[in-house]
């Protein structure tokens, strides 16, 4: 949701959707942010802002996941974890950890590219959350990363390396520079962001887990330590659980701000903006405030997250937010869309008109959308909303189907399917988390002309109510005409309420899909038009 620049305050979250593990930098008057993209393609989203409140999606730094063969099928919780974004020597740099492969890096002369292909900086399992630092005072370069116990058997510690200034290789075997097991009460230390400030090396790093954790700060006069620590942001008596993992940025006027995530279950990790200043006391060392160069960072309201705050001292900007709606001009999806695996030629057809024309891809996994690489997805808004799209199932083979899905460990979708006799019916199906195949959520219904407008109403608890409009006035059962001109028959509810679920690390997704069972020959196409999301900010939680 965009923010009105005429208002003197902004309200959190500033990015109310799953922009997981954000990192932020400033270059001149522009702010840039990237986030985890896991197994979706394209990856490494690139967002731009001039006021830290209104953000737009301007592209992606990673067009395909590598090795390509490993991401030919969905790996929803793997791939790109917790990237770090930096600007050095006239280039943009992004480092990230693939928990199964190691630390990767890409770079580009401009934020919109062209970006290099991924370069493996350090191979190994369980290497996550890397962050580089080029020290302008000494000309040295460094890298710090965390560990994923699921792959390495190790966690709760940060490892530091000297790095070649070209950012292509590490110059030593690495050393544990912060061991969370040695700090009473600290666990799951991860997500480090490395800075140089007032003669100190600073590591901003979260601990305590995504649901209930806190943000820590560590400082040392030498990169390899020893470091002292302090908790600088935690929930306290607010309703913002686990506020942590993000990046510090300074405006041209000298204001300091911190962007971090909050885990919101099905909605994923939404992004908050916190005021920040330097001067807090504490820490585990006995150094004086004069020696410490201004003390510790103070984030939010004396270490508690703010729900709203005075806007940053930056020029007013027009309201903006990452795009959601799409008319698919020329058959091309907008930047907000990502495939669930590396795409293949022929999944979408470019043409001269509007509308997304998807091939009904033949697959042995037609019974389970979670296993399909050819689902086109975008993030589920964190605010109650209504999602609609027009669908036409074009001439094709029996079994060809297409629709609109809410996708997670469990999923539900509504759409059209061609029967053995060539007729098209409206179908609505779902699969529970433990189920290995879907089943009907409602009986199939006629869809004259092979067309329908599909709708999902999603409330504040991520409960989804599916409905459809086929324009068929002959079927009057359960008619619920909304009066919005959607069709002569009006929208009719379908099935029971579906409670959306996240993946392990990823929020639920909205998806468009076209598929067909295995067989020979072309199975036909489906055309989606007028994809719309209407935010219902004050809608009652029914």
Coordinates of C-alpha atoms in Angstrom, one line a residue:
X1 CA 0.0 0.0 0.0
X2 CA 1.4 3.4 -1.0
X3 CA 1.8 6.3 1.5
X4 CA 0.3 9.7 1.0
X5 CA 3.2 12.2 1.0
X6 CA 0.8 15.0 2.3
X7 CA 0.6 13.2 5.7
X8 CA 3.4 14.1 8.1
X9 CA 3.7 10.6 9.4
X10 CA 4.1 7.2 7.8
X11 CA 2.7 3.9 9.1
X12 CA 4.2 0.5 9.2
X13 CA 4.6 -1.8 7.4
X14 CA 5.9 0.2 4.5
X15 CA 6.0 -2.9 2.3
X16 CA 3.0 -5.0 3.3
X17 CA 3.8 -8.2 1.6
X18 CA 6.5 -10.9 1.7
X19 CA 9.7 -9.0 0.9
X20 CA 11.7 -11.3 3.1
X21 CA 15.1 -10.5 4.6
X22 CA 15.4 -7.0 3.2
X23 CA 18.7 -5.1 2.7
X24 CA 18.9 -1.4 1.7
X25 CA 21.5 1.1 0.5
X26 CA 21.6 4.7 -0.6
X27 CA 23.3 5.9 -3.8
X28 CA 23.1 9.6 -4.2
X29 CA 19.4 10.6 -3.6
X30 CA 18.1 7.1 -4.4
X31 CA 17.4 4.2 -2.1
X32 CA 17.5 0.6 -3.3
X33 CA 16.3 -2.6 -1.6
X34 CA 16.6 -6.3 -2.3
X35 CA 15.1 -9.3 -0.6
X36 CA 15.1 -13.1 -0.6
X37 CA 13.5 -14.8 -3.6
X38 CA 14.2 -18.4 -2.7
X39 CA 13.3 -20.7 -5.6
X40 CA 11.2 -18.3 -7.7
X41 CA 12.4 -16.9 -11.0
X42 CA 13.4 -14.2 -11.8
X43 CA 15.1 -13.7 -8.4
X44 CA 16.7 -11.0 -6.4
X45 CA 14.0 -8.3 -6.7
X46 CA 15.2 -4.7 -7.0
X47 CA 13.1 -2.0 -5.4
X48 CA 13.6 1.8 -5.6
X49 CA 12.5 4.7 -3.4
X50 CA 13.3 8.4 -2.9
X51 CA 11.7 8.7 0.6
X52 CA 12.1 5.2 2.2
X53 CA 8.3 4.9 2.5
X54 CA 7.1 4.6 -1.1
X55 CA 8.7 1.8 -3.1
X56 CA 8.5 0.5 -6.6
X57 CA 9.8 -2.7 -8.1
X58 CA 12.2 -1.8 -10.9
X59 CA 13.6 -5.3 -11.9
X60 CA 15.5 -8.4 -10.8
X61 CA 19.2 -9.1 -10.7
X62 CA 18.9 -12.9 -11.3
X63 CA 17.2 -14.1 -14.4
X64 CA 17.7 -17.8 -13.8
X65 CA 18.8 -19.9 -10.9
X66 CA 21.9 -22.0 -11.2
X67 CA 22.7 -24.8 -11.6
X68 CA 19.8 -24.7 -14.0
X69 CA 19.1 -28.5 -13.8
X70 CA 18.6 -28.3 -10.0
X71 CA 15.9 -25.6 -10.4
X72 CA 14.0 -27.1 -13.3
X73 CA 11.4 -28.2 -10.7
X74 CA 10.1 -26.2 -7.7
X75 CA 12.3 -25.9 -4.7
X76 CA 10.1 -23.4 -2.8
X77 CA 12.3 -22.9 0.3
X78 CA 15.7 -23.2 -1.3
X79 CA 17.7 -21.0 -3.7
X80 CA 18.3 -17.3 -2.8
X81 CA 18.5 -16.7 1.0
X82 CA 19.0 -13.3 2.7
X83 CA 21.0 -11.2 0.1
X84 CA 23.1 -8.2 0.9
X85 CA 23.1 -5.2 -1.4
X86 CA 26.1 -2.9 -1.7
X87 CA 27.5 -0.1 -4.0
X88 CA 31.3 -0.1 -4.4
X89 CA 33.7 1.2 -7.0
X90 CA 30.9 2.4 -9.3
X91 CA 29.0 -0.9 -9.3
X92 CA 26.1 -2.5 -7.5
X93 CA 26.9 -5.8 -5.8
X94 CA 24.6 -8.5 -4.3
X95 CA 25.9 -11.4 -2.3
X96 CA 23.6 -14.2 -1.2
X97 CA 23.8 -17.7 0.3
X98 CA 22.3 -20.8 -1.4
X99 CA 22.2 -23.2 1.6
X100 CA 23.0 -26.2 -0.6
X101 CA 25.7 -24.6 -2.8
X102 CA 27.5 -21.8 -1.0
X103 CA 28.0 -18.0 -1.3
X104 CA 27.2 -16.4 -4.7
X105 CA 27.7 -12.9 -6.0
X106 CA 26.4 -10.8 -9.0
X107 CA 27.2 -7.2 -9.9
X108 CA 26.2 -4.5 -12.4
X109 CA 27.1 -0.9 -13.4
X110 CA 23.4 0.2 -12.9
X111 CA 20.6 -1.1 -10.7
X112 CA 18.7 -2.2 -13.8
X113 CA 21.7 -4.1 -15.1
X114 CA 23.1 -5.7 -17.0
X115 CA 23.9 -8.0 -14.1
X116 CA 26.6 -10.6 -14.3
X117 CA 25.9 -14.3 -14.1
X118 CA 26.2 -15.8 -10.6
X119 CA 29.8 -16.3 -9.4
X120 CA 30.5 -18.8 -6.6
X121 CA 32.6 -17.1 -4.0
X122 CA 32.7 -19.8 -1.4
X123 CA 31.4 -23.4 -2.0
X124 CA 29.9 -25.4 0.9
X125 CA 26.7 -26.5 2.5
X126 CA 25.0 -24.4 5.1
X127 CA 26.7 -21.1 4.1
X128 CA 24.0 -18.4 4.4
X129 CA 23.3 -14.7 4.8
X130 CA 26.7 -13.3 3.5
X131 CA 27.6 -9.7 3.6
X132 CA 30.7 -8.0 2.1
X133 CA 32.5 -4.9 3.3
X134 CA 35.0 -2.8 1.4
X135 CA 36.9 -0.8 4.0
X136 CA 37.7 2.6 2.5
X137 CA 40.1 3.4 5.4
X138 CA 42.5 0.5 4.7
X139 CA 41.6 -0.8 1.2
X140 CA 40.8 -4.2 2.7
X141 CA 37.7 -6.2 1.9
X142 CA 35.9 -8.6 4.2
X143 CA 33.0 -11.0 4.2
X144 CA 30.9 -12.3 7.0
X145 CA 28.3 -15.1 6.8
X146 CA 26.1 -17.3 9.0
X147 CA 25.3 -21.0 9.1
X148 CA 22.2 -23.2 8.4
X149 CA 22.2 -26.1 10.8
X150 CA 19.9 -28.1 8.4
X151 CA 22.8 -28.4 6.0
X152 CA 26.0 -28.0 8.0
X153 CA 25.1 -29.1 11.5
X154 CA 26.3 -25.7 12.7
X155 CA 24.3 -22.6 13.7
X156 CA 24.3 -19.6 16.0
X157 CA 27.7 -18.3 14.9
X158 CA 29.1 -15.8 12.4
X159 CA 32.3 -16.5 10.3
X160 CA 34.5 -13.8 8.9
X161 CA 36.9 -13.8 6.0
X162 CA 39.3 -11.5 4.3
X163 CA 38.1 -11.1 0.7
X164 CA 39.8 -10.1 -2.5
X165 CA 38.8 -6.5 -3.3
X166 CA 37.5 -7.7 -6.7
X167 CA 34.8 -9.6 -4.7
X168 CA 35.6 -12.9 -6.5
X169 CA 37.3 -15.0 -3.9
X170 CA 38.2 -15.3 -0.2
X171 CA 41.7 -15.0 1.0
X172 CA 41.7 -17.2 4.1
X173 CA 39.9 -20.2 5.6
X174 CA 37.7 -18.0 7.8
X175 CA 37.3 -17.6 11.6
X176 CA 34.4 -17.6 13.9
X177 CA 34.2 -13.9 14.9
X178 CA 30.9 -14.1 16.9
X179 CA 29.9 -17.3 18.7
X180 CA 26.3 -17.1 19.9
X181 CA 26.7 -20.1 22.1
X182 CA 29.0 -18.0 24.3
X183 CA 26.5 -15.3 24.8
X184 CA 23.9 -16.1 27.5
X185 CA 20.4 -16.4 26.2
X186 CA 21.3 -15.9 22.5
X187 CA 20.3 -18.5 19.9
X188 CA 19.8 -18.7 16.1
X189 CA 22.2 -15.9 15.4
X190 CA 22.1 -15.2 11.7
X191 CA 21.5 -12.6 9.0
X192 CA 24.6 -10.4 9.6
X193 CA 25.0 -7.0 7.9
X194 CA 28.5 -5.5 8.1
X195 CA 29.4 -1.8 8.3
X196 CA 32.2 0.5 9.2
X197 CA 31.3 3.5 11.4
X198 CA 33.3 5.9 13.6
X199 CA 36.3 3.7 13.6
X200 CA 34.4 0.5 14.6
X201 CA 33.5 -2.6 12.7
X202 CA 29.7 -3.1 13.2
X203 CA 27.7 -6.2 12.6
X204 CA 23.9 -5.8 12.8
X205 CA 22.5 -9.4 13.2
X206 CA 19.3 -10.9 14.5
X207 CA 18.8 -13.8 16.9
X208 CA 16.1 -15.7 18.6
X209 CA 14.2 -16.9 15.5
X210 CA 11.9 -15.3 13.0
X211 CA 8.7 -15.5 15.2
X212 CA 10.0 -14.1 18.5
X213 CA 13.5 -12.9 17.9
X214 CA 15.3 -9.6 18.4
X215 CA 17.9 -7.4 16.6
X216 CA 21.4 -7.3 17.9
X217 CA 24.4 -5.1 17.2
X218 CA 28.0 -6.1 17.6
X219 CA 31.1 -3.9 17.5
X220 CA 34.9 -4.3 17.5
X221 CA 38.0 -2.2 16.7
X222 CA 39.3 -5.1 14.6
X223 CA 37.3 -7.1 12.0
X224 CA 38.2 -10.5 13.6
X225 CA 37.2 -9.3 17.0
X226 CA 36.6 -9.6 19.9
X227 CA 33.1 -8.2 19.6
X228 CA 30.8 -6.9 22.2
X229 CA 27.0 -7.1 21.8
X230 CA 23.8 -5.4 22.6
X231 CA 20.1 -5.9 21.9
X232 CA 19.0 -2.8 20.0
X233 CA 15.4 -3.7 18.9
X234 CA 12.8 -6.1 20.3
X235 CA 9.1 -6.5 20.6
X236 CA 8.6 -5.2 24.2
X237 CA 5.0 -4.3 24.7
X238 CA 4.2 -3.8 21.0
X239 CA 2.3 -6.1 18.7
X240 CA 5.3 -6.4 16.3
X241 CA 6.6 -9.9 16.9
X242 CA 10.3 -10.8 16.2
X243 CA 11.3 -7.4 14.7
X244 CA 14.7 -8.0 13.2
X245 CA 17.0 -8.7 10.2
X246 CA 17.4 -5.8 7.9
X247 CA 19.7 -3.0 7.0
X248 CA 20.8 0.5 8.2
X249 CA 20.8 3.4 5.8
X250 CA 21.7 7.1 6.2
X251 CA 19.9 9.9 4.3
X252 CA 21.7 12.9 2.7
X253 CA 20.8 15.1 5.6
X254 CA 22.3 12.7 8.1
X255 CA 19.2 10.9 9.4
X256 CA 19.6 7.2 10.2
X257 CA 16.9 4.6 9.5
X258 CA 16.6 0.8 9.8
X259 CA 14.4 -1.4 7.6
X260 CA 13.6 -4.9 9.0
X261 CA 11.0 -7.6 8.6
X262 CA 8.2 -8.9 10.8
X263 CA 7.1 -12.5 10.3
X264 CA 3.3 -12.6 9.7
X265 CA 2.6 -16.3 9.0
X266 CA 0.7 -16.8 5.8
X267 CA 1.6 -13.3 4.6
X268 CA 5.3 -13.9 5.0
X269 CA 7.8 -11.3 6.1
X270 CA 6.5 -7.7 5.8
X271 CA 8.9 -4.7 6.0
X272 CA 8.9 -2.0 8.6
X273 CA 10.9 1.3 8.7
X274 CA 12.3 2.4 12.1
X275 CA 14.0 5.6 13.1
X276 CA 17.5 5.2 14.3
X277 CA 20.1 7.3 16.1
X278 CA 23.5 6.8 17.6
X279 CA 24.2 7.3 21.3
X280 CA 22.8 4.5 23.3
X281 CA 24.9 3.2 26.2
X282 CA 25.4 -0.4 27.3
X283 CA 27.1 -3.3 25.6
X284 CA 29.4 -5.9 27.1
X285 CA 32.7 -3.9 27.0
X286 CA 34.0 -1.5 29.6
X287 CA 34.9 1.2 27.0
X288 CA 33.7 4.7 27.7
X289 CA 31.2 6.5 25.5
X290 CA 33.9 8.8 24.3
X291 CA 36.0 5.9 23.2
X292 CA 33.0 4.2 21.6
X293 CA 32.5 6.9 19.0
X294 CA 29.0 7.9 19.9
X295 CA 27.7 4.8 21.5
X296 CA 25.3 2.2 20.2
X297 CA 22.5 2.4 17.7
X298 CA 19.1 3.2 19.2
X299 CA 16.3 1.8 16.9
X300 CA 12.6 2.6 17.0
X301 CA 11.2 4.1 20.2
X302 CA 14.1 3.4 22.6
X303 CA 14.5 -0.1 21.2
X304 CA 10.8 -0.9 20.5
X305 CA 9.3 -0.9 17.0
X306 CA 7.1 2.1 16.1
X307 CA 3.7 1.7 14.4
X308 CA 3.9 5.2 12.9
X309 CA 6.5 8.0 12.9
X310 CA 7.4 11.3 11.4
X311 CA 8.4 10.8 7.8
X312 CA 12.1 10.9 6.9
X313 CA 13.5 14.3 6.1
X314 CA 13.4 13.7 2.3
X315 CA 11.7 15.4 -0.6
X316 CA 8.0 14.4 -0.8
X317 CA 7.3 11.7 -3.4
X318 CA 4.1 10.6 -5.1
X319 CA 2.4 7.6 -3.5
X320 CA 3.8 4.4 -4.9
X321 CA 3.9 0.7 -4.2
X322 CA 5.1 -2.5 -6.1
X323 CA 2.7 -3.2 -8.9
X324 CA 0.0 -5.9 -8.6
X325 CA -2.5 -5.3 -11.4
X326 CA -1.7 -6.4 -14.9
X327 CA -3.3 -6.3 -18.3
X328 CA -0.3 -8.3 -19.7
X329 CA 0.4 -6.0 -22.7
X330 CA 1.9 -8.0 -25.6
X331 CA 1.4 -11.2 -23.6
X332 CA 4.2 -10.3 -21.2
X333 CA 3.7 -10.5 -17.4
X334 CA 4.8 -7.5 -15.3
X335 CA 7.8 -7.4 -13.1
X336 CA 5.7 -8.6 -10.1
X337 CA 5.3 -12.1 -11.5
X338 CA 7.7 -15.0 -10.8
X339 CA 7.7 -18.6 -12.0
X340 CA 8.1 -21.4 -9.4
X341 CA 11.2 -22.7 -11.2
X342 CA 13.4 -21.8 -14.1
X343 CA 11.0 -21.1 -17.1
X344 CA 11.1 -22.9 -20.4
X345 CA 10.4 -21.6 -23.9
X346 CA 6.8 -21.9 -24.9
X347 CA 5.1 -21.5 -21.5
X348 CA 3.9 -18.0 -22.5
X349 CA 3.2 -16.7 -26.0
X350 CA 4.1 -13.1 -26.9
X351 CA 1.6 -11.4 -29.2
X352 CA 0.3 -8.0 -30.3
X353 CA -2.7 -7.7 -28.0
X354 CA -3.2 -7.6 -24.2
X355 CA -3.7 -10.8 -22.2
X356 CA -1.4 -13.5 -20.9
X357 CA -1.6 -16.6 -23.1
X358 CA -0.3 -19.6 -21.3
X359 CA 0.3 -23.0 -22.8
X360 CA -1.5 -25.9 -21.1
X361 CA 1.8 -27.6 -20.3
X362 CA 1.5 -31.4 -20.2
X363 CA 2.7 -32.9 -16.9
X364 CA 2.5 -36.1 -14.8
X365 CA 2.0 -33.8 -11.8
X366 CA -1.4 -32.4 -13.0
X367 CA -2.9 -33.5 -9.7
X368 CA -0.6 -31.3 -7.5
X369 CA 0.1 -27.6 -8.3
X370 CA 2.9 -27.5 -5.7
X371 CA 5.0 -29.7 -8.0
X372 CA 4.6 -27.6 -11.1
X373 CA 7.4 -25.3 -12.4
X374 CA 5.0 -23.4 -14.7
X375 CA 2.9 -21.6 -12.1
X376 CA 3.2 -17.8 -12.5
X377 CA 3.1 -16.2 -9.0
X378 CA 3.1 -13.0 -7.2
X379 CA 3.1 -12.1 -3.5
X380 CA -0.1 -12.2 -1.4
X381 CA -0.9 -8.7 -0.1
X382 CA -0.7 -8.4 3.7
X383 CA -4.0 -6.5 3.7
X384 CA -7.5 -7.9 3.1
X385 CA -8.2 -7.8 -0.6
X386 CA -10.2 -9.0 -3.5
X387 CA -8.3 -10.7 -6.4
X388 CA -10.0 -11.1 -9.8
X389 CA -9.0 -12.2 -13.3
X390 CA -10.7 -13.1 -16.6
X391 CA -10.0 -16.5 -18.0
X392 CA -10.7 -18.0 -21.4
X393 CA -9.8 -21.6 -22.1
X394 CA -9.0 -21.8 -25.8
X395 CA -9.4 -24.9 -28.1
X396 CA -7.5 -27.8 -26.7
X397 CA -7.4 -31.4 -25.6
X398 CA -9.6 -33.1 -22.9
X399 CA -8.1 -32.5 -19.5
X400 CA -6.6 -29.1 -20.3
X401 CA -7.3 -26.7 -17.5
X402 CA -6.3 -23.3 -16.1
X403 CA -7.1 -21.1 -13.2
X404 CA -6.4 -18.8 -10.3
X405 CA -4.7 -20.3 -7.2
X406 CA -3.8 -19.4 -3.7
X407 CA -0.6 -21.5 -3.3
X408 CA 1.3 -22.7 -0.2
X409 CA 1.9 -26.0 1.7
X410 CA -1.9 -26.3 1.1
X411 CA -3.6 -24.7 -1.9
X412 CA -6.9 -24.1 -3.6
X413 CA -7.6 -23.0 -7.1
X414 CA -10.6 -22.2 -9.3
X415 CA -10.7 -22.3 -13.0
X416 CA -11.8 -24.0 -16.2
X417 CA -11.3 -27.6 -17.5
X418 CA -12.2 -29.2 -20.8
X419 CA -14.0 -32.5 -20.5
X420 CA -13.8 -35.6 -22.7
X421 CA -16.8 -34.4 -24.8
X422 CA -15.1 -31.1 -25.4
X423 CA -17.3 -29.0 -23.1
X424 CA -15.7 -26.6 -20.6
X425 CA -16.7 -26.6 -17.0
X426 CA -15.9 -24.4 -14.0
X427 CA -13.9 -26.4 -11.5
X428 CA -12.7 -25.7 -8.0
X429 CA -10.1 -27.9 -6.3
X430 CA -7.9 -27.9 -3.2
X431 CA -5.2 -30.0 -1.6
X432 CA -4.4 -30.1 2.1
X433 CA -0.9 -29.9 3.5
X434 CA -0.5 -33.6 4.0
X435 CA -2.3 -34.6 0.8
X436 CA -0.3 -35.7 -2.3
X437 CA -3.1 -34.8 -4.7
X438 CA -6.0 -32.4 -5.0
X439 CA -9.7 -33.0 -4.8
X440 CA -12.9 -31.1 -5.7
X441 CA -13.9 -28.3 -3.4
X442 CA -17.2 -27.9 -5.3
X443 CA -19.0 -29.8 -8.0
X444 CA -18.1 -28.9 -11.6
X445 CA -20.5 -26.4 -13.2
X446 CA -21.2 -25.4 -16.8
X447 CA -19.0 -22.6 -18.3
X448 CA -20.7 -21.5 -21.5
X449 CA -18.2 -20.2 -24.1
X450 CA -15.3 -21.5 -22.1
X451 CA -15.0 -18.2 -20.2
X452 CA -15.2 -17.0 -16.6
X453 CA -14.2 -14.2 -14.3
X454 CA -12.6 -15.7 -11.2
X455 CA -12.5 -14.1 -7.8
X456 CA -10.9 -14.7 -4.4
X457 CA -11.9 -12.6 -1.4
X458 CA -9.1 -12.8 1.3
X459 CA -9.8 -11.5 4.8
X460 CA -7.4 -10.4 7.6
X461 CA -6.9 -14.0 8.7
X462 CA -5.9 -15.1 5.2
X463 CA -9.2 -17.0 4.8
X464 CA -10.1 -17.2 1.2
X465 CA -13.6 -17.2 -0.3
X466 CA -13.7 -18.3 -4.0
X467 CA -16.4 -17.2 -6.4
X468 CA -16.9 -17.0 -10.2
X469 CA -19.0 -15.4 -12.9
X470 CA -19.6 -17.3 -16.1
X471 CA -22.2 -14.8 -17.3
X472 CA -24.7 -17.7 -17.3
X473 CA -28.2 -16.5 -16.3
X474 CA -29.5 -20.1 -16.5
X475 CA -27.7 -21.2 -13.3
X476 CA -29.4 -19.2 -10.5
X477 CA -28.3 -21.4 -7.6
X478 CA -26.2 -19.5 -5.0
X479 CA -26.2 -16.4 -7.1
X480 CA -24.6 -13.5 -5.3
X481 CA -24.8 -10.5 -7.7
X482 CA -22.3 -7.9 -6.6
X483 CA -23.7 -5.2 -8.8
X484 CA -20.2 -4.4 -10.2
X485 CA -21.1 -5.3 -13.7
X486 CA -19.0 -8.4 -13.7
X487 CA -21.5 -10.4 -15.7
X488 CA -25.2 -11.0 -16.2
X489 CA -25.2 -13.9 -13.7
X490 CA -23.2 -12.1 -11.0
X491 CA -20.6 -13.8 -8.9
X492 CA -21.5 -17.1 -7.3
X493 CA -19.7 -18.5 -4.3
X494 CA -17.9 -21.8 -4.7
X495 CA -16.8 -24.2 -2.0
X496 CA -16.0 -23.7 1.7
X497 CA -13.7 -21.1 3.1
X498 CA -10.0 -22.0 2.5
X499 CA -7.4 -21.0 5.1
X500 CA -4.3 -20.1 3.1
X501 CA -1.0 -21.5 4.4
X502 CA 2.7 -20.4 3.9
X503 CA 5.6 -22.6 2.8
X504 CA 8.3 -23.1 5.4
X505 CA 10.1 -19.8 4.8
X506 CA 7.8 -18.2 2.1
X507 CA 4.4 -16.6 2.5
X508 CA 1.4 -17.8 0.4
X509 CA 1.4 -16.9 -3.2
X510 CA -1.2 -15.9 -5.8
X511 CA -0.8 -18.0 -8.9
X512 CA -1.9 -18.3 -12.5
X513 CA -1.6 -21.8 -14.1
X514 CA -2.4 -23.7 -17.3
X515 CA -1.7 -27.4 -17.5
X516 CA -2.9 -30.7 -19.0
X517 CA -2.3 -34.4 -18.3
X518 CA 0.5 -36.3 -20.1
X519 CA -0.2 -37.2 -23.7
X520 CA 0.8 -36.4 -27.2
X521 CA 0.6 -33.1 -29.1
X522 CA -0.3 -29.6 -28.1
X523 CA -2.9 -29.4 -25.4
X524 CA -4.2 -25.9 -26.1
X525 CA -3.8 -22.5 -24.4
X526 CA -5.5 -20.4 -21.8
X527 CA -5.7 -16.6 -21.9
X528 CA -5.8 -14.4 -18.7
X529 CA -6.8 -10.8 -18.9
X530 CA -7.6 -7.9 -16.5
X531 CA -5.8 -9.2 -13.4
X532 CA -6.8 -6.9 -10.5
X533 CA -6.2 -6.7 -6.7
X534 CA -8.5 -4.4 -4.8
X535 CA -7.3 -3.6 -1.2
X536 CA -10.0 -3.6 1.4
X537 CA -8.3 -1.7 4.2
X538 CA -11.3 -1.5 6.5
X539 CA -13.1 -4.6 5.5
X540 CA -14.7 -6.5 8.4
X541 CA -13.1 -9.8 9.3
X542 CA -16.1 -12.1 8.6

